[in-house]
Coordinates of C-alpha atoms in Angstrom, one line a residue:
M1 CA 12.1 22.7 -7.6
F2 CA 10.7 20.4 -5.0
M3 CA 13.2 19.1 -2.4
G4 CA 13.1 17.9 1.2
Q5 CA 11.4 15.3 3.2
Y6 CA 8.4 15.5 5.6
S7 CA 6.6 13.0 7.7
H8 CA 2.8 13.3 8.2
S9 CA -0.2 11.2 9.0
L10 CA -3.5 10.9 7.1
D11 CA -6.5 12.2 9.0
E12 CA -9.6 10.0 9.7
K13 CA -11.0 11.0 6.3
G14 CA -7.9 10.0 4.4
R15 CA -6.7 13.5 3.8
L16 CA -3.1 14.5 3.7
I17 CA -1.6 17.8 4.7
I18 CA 0.7 19.2 2.1
P19 CA 3.7 20.8 3.7
S20 CA 3.5 24.6 3.4
R21 CA 6.8 24.7 1.7
F22 CA 5.3 22.8 -1.3
R23 CA 1.9 24.4 -1.6
E24 CA 2.6 27.4 -3.8
E25 CA 4.6 25.5 -6.3
L26 CA 2.1 22.6 -6.4
G27 CA -0.9 24.8 -6.8
R28 CA -4.4 24.4 -5.4
E29 CA -5.3 21.8 -8.0
F30 CA -2.7 19.2 -9.0
V31 CA -2.4 15.6 -10.2
V32 CA -1.7 12.5 -8.1
A33 CA -0.7 9.3 -9.9
K34 CA 0.7 5.9 -9.2
G35 CA 4.5 6.1 -9.4
Y36 CA 7.4 3.6 -9.6
D37 CA 8.6 1.8 -6.5
E38 CA 5.2 1.6 -4.7
C39 CA 4.8 5.4 -4.1
L40 CA 2.5 8.0 -5.6
Y41 CA 3.6 11.0 -7.7
A42 CA 2.2 14.5 -7.3
Y43 CA 2.7 16.9 -10.2
N44 CA 1.7 20.5 -10.5
N45 CA -0.5 20.9 -13.6
E46 CA 2.3 22.3 -15.8
E47 CA 4.6 19.4 -15.1
W48 CA 1.8 16.9 -15.4
E49 CA 0.9 18.3 -18.9
K50 CA 4.6 17.9 -20.0
F51 CA 4.7 14.3 -18.7
A52 CA 1.3 13.4 -20.2
E53 CA 2.3 14.8 -23.6
S54 CA 5.5 12.9 -23.5
V55 CA 3.6 9.6 -22.9
M56 CA 1.0 10.4 -25.6
E57 CA 3.8 11.1 -28.1
L58 CA 5.1 7.5 -27.8
P59 CA 4.2 5.3 -30.8
E60 CA 1.1 3.4 -29.8
T61 CA 2.2 0.5 -32.0
R62 CA 4.6 -0.7 -29.3
K63 CA 3.1 -2.7 -26.4
V64 CA 5.4 -1.2 -23.9
N65 CA 4.2 2.3 -24.8
R66 CA 0.5 1.3 -24.5
D67 CA 1.4 -0.2 -21.1
K68 CA 3.1 3.0 -20.0
R69 CA 0.0 5.0 -21.0
R70 CA -2.3 2.7 -19.0
Y71 CA 0.0 2.7 -16.0
F72 CA 0.3 6.4 -15.6
L73 CA -2.8 8.0 -17.2
S74 CA -5.3 5.5 -15.9
T75 CA -4.2 5.9 -12.3
A76 CA -4.0 9.8 -12.4
S77 CA -6.5 11.8 -10.5
Q78 CA -6.9 15.6 -10.3
V79 CA -7.2 16.6 -6.7
E80 CA -7.8 19.9 -5.0
M81 CA -6.2 21.3 -1.8
D82 CA -8.4 23.0 0.8
R83 CA -7.6 26.2 2.6
Q84 CA -5.8 24.3 5.4
G85 CA -3.5 22.6 2.8
R86 CA -5.4 19.2 3.0
V87 CA -6.0 17.0 0.1
L88 CA -8.0 13.8 -0.2
I89 CA -5.9 11.1 -1.8
P90 CA -8.4 8.8 -3.6
G91 CA -8.7 5.3 -1.9
Y92 CA -7.7 3.4 -5.0
L93 CA -4.4 5.2 -5.0
R94 CA -3.8 4.8 -1.3
D95 CA -4.6 1.0 -1.7
A96 CA -2.3 0.6 -4.7
V97 CA 0.8 1.7 -2.8
G98 CA -0.1 0.5 0.7
I99 CA -0.7 3.9 2.3
D100 CA -2.7 3.7 5.4
K101 CA -1.9 6.2 8.1
D102 CA 1.8 7.3 8.4
I103 CA 3.4 8.8 5.3
V104 CA 6.5 10.5 4.0
I105 CA 6.4 13.3 1.4
T106 CA 9.6 13.9 -0.5
G107 CA 10.5 16.5 -3.0
V108 CA 12.4 15.1 -6.0
G109 CA 12.8 17.9 -8.4
N110 CA 9.8 18.3 -10.7
K111 CA 7.4 16.3 -8.5
L112 CA 6.6 15.1 -5.0
E113 CA 6.6 11.4 -4.0
I114 CA 4.2 10.2 -1.4
W115 CA 5.2 7.0 0.4
S116 CA 3.9 4.8 3.2
R117 CA 6.3 5.2 6.2
S118 CA 7.1 1.5 6.2
K119 CA 7.9 1.4 2.4
W120 CA 10.1 4.6 2.7
D121 CA 12.0 3.0 5.5
E122 CA 12.6 -0.1 3.5
V123 CA 13.6 1.8 0.4
T124 CA 16.0 4.2 2.2
G125 CA 17.4 1.9 4.9
S126 CA 21.1 1.5 5.3
D127 CA 21.3 -1.6 3.1
A128 CA 19.5 0.2 0.3
M129 CA 21.8 3.2 0.5
A130 CA 24.9 1.0 0.7
K131 CA 23.8 -0.8 -2.5
I132 CA 23.1 2.5 -4.3
A133 CA 26.5 3.8 -3.4
A134 CA 28.2 0.6 -4.5
E135 CA 26.4 0.6 -7.9
L136 CA 27.2 4.3 -8.5
Y137 CA 30.9 3.7 -7.9
D138 CA 31.1 0.3 -9.6
S139 CA 29.3 1.2 -12.8
G140 CA 30.4 4.7 -13.4
D141 CA 27.0 5.8 -14.8
D142 CA 23.9 7.2 -13.3
D143 CA 21.2 5.1 -15.0
S144 CA 19.5 8.3 -15.9
A145 CA 18.1 6.8 -19.1
D146 CA 16.2 4.2 -17.1
E147 CA 14.0 6.8 -15.2
R148 CA 11.7 9.5 -16.4

């Protein structure tokens, strides 16, 4: 299971160093795709296959399902880590979520999230955390059905 948080910077070629703690579980080749909330998701191949299959099983007759396929599958890119643990994140993915130099990599269970430092700070700032805590205690449910 992926967990933890690491700060890194992209090098001049746009490569990201994957923290050593995540490398074995992620694998040398893995998938990076646009995620929710202006971040990227990185899946090992096994988890990506499970997710992609779940998307493909959705009835294509519903527009929301076609949109979900487009959103996730068209932005996905197979990438390969070099011997130093570096991976080139495609420019279109970096641009899509505003990643330029400073990034945060977070482990969130079955995948990694890759954030621009500024967006991560915005999403996890004290105001955001206070709102999450209030919603958890006020609603009594965890909204798990809303996320994948």
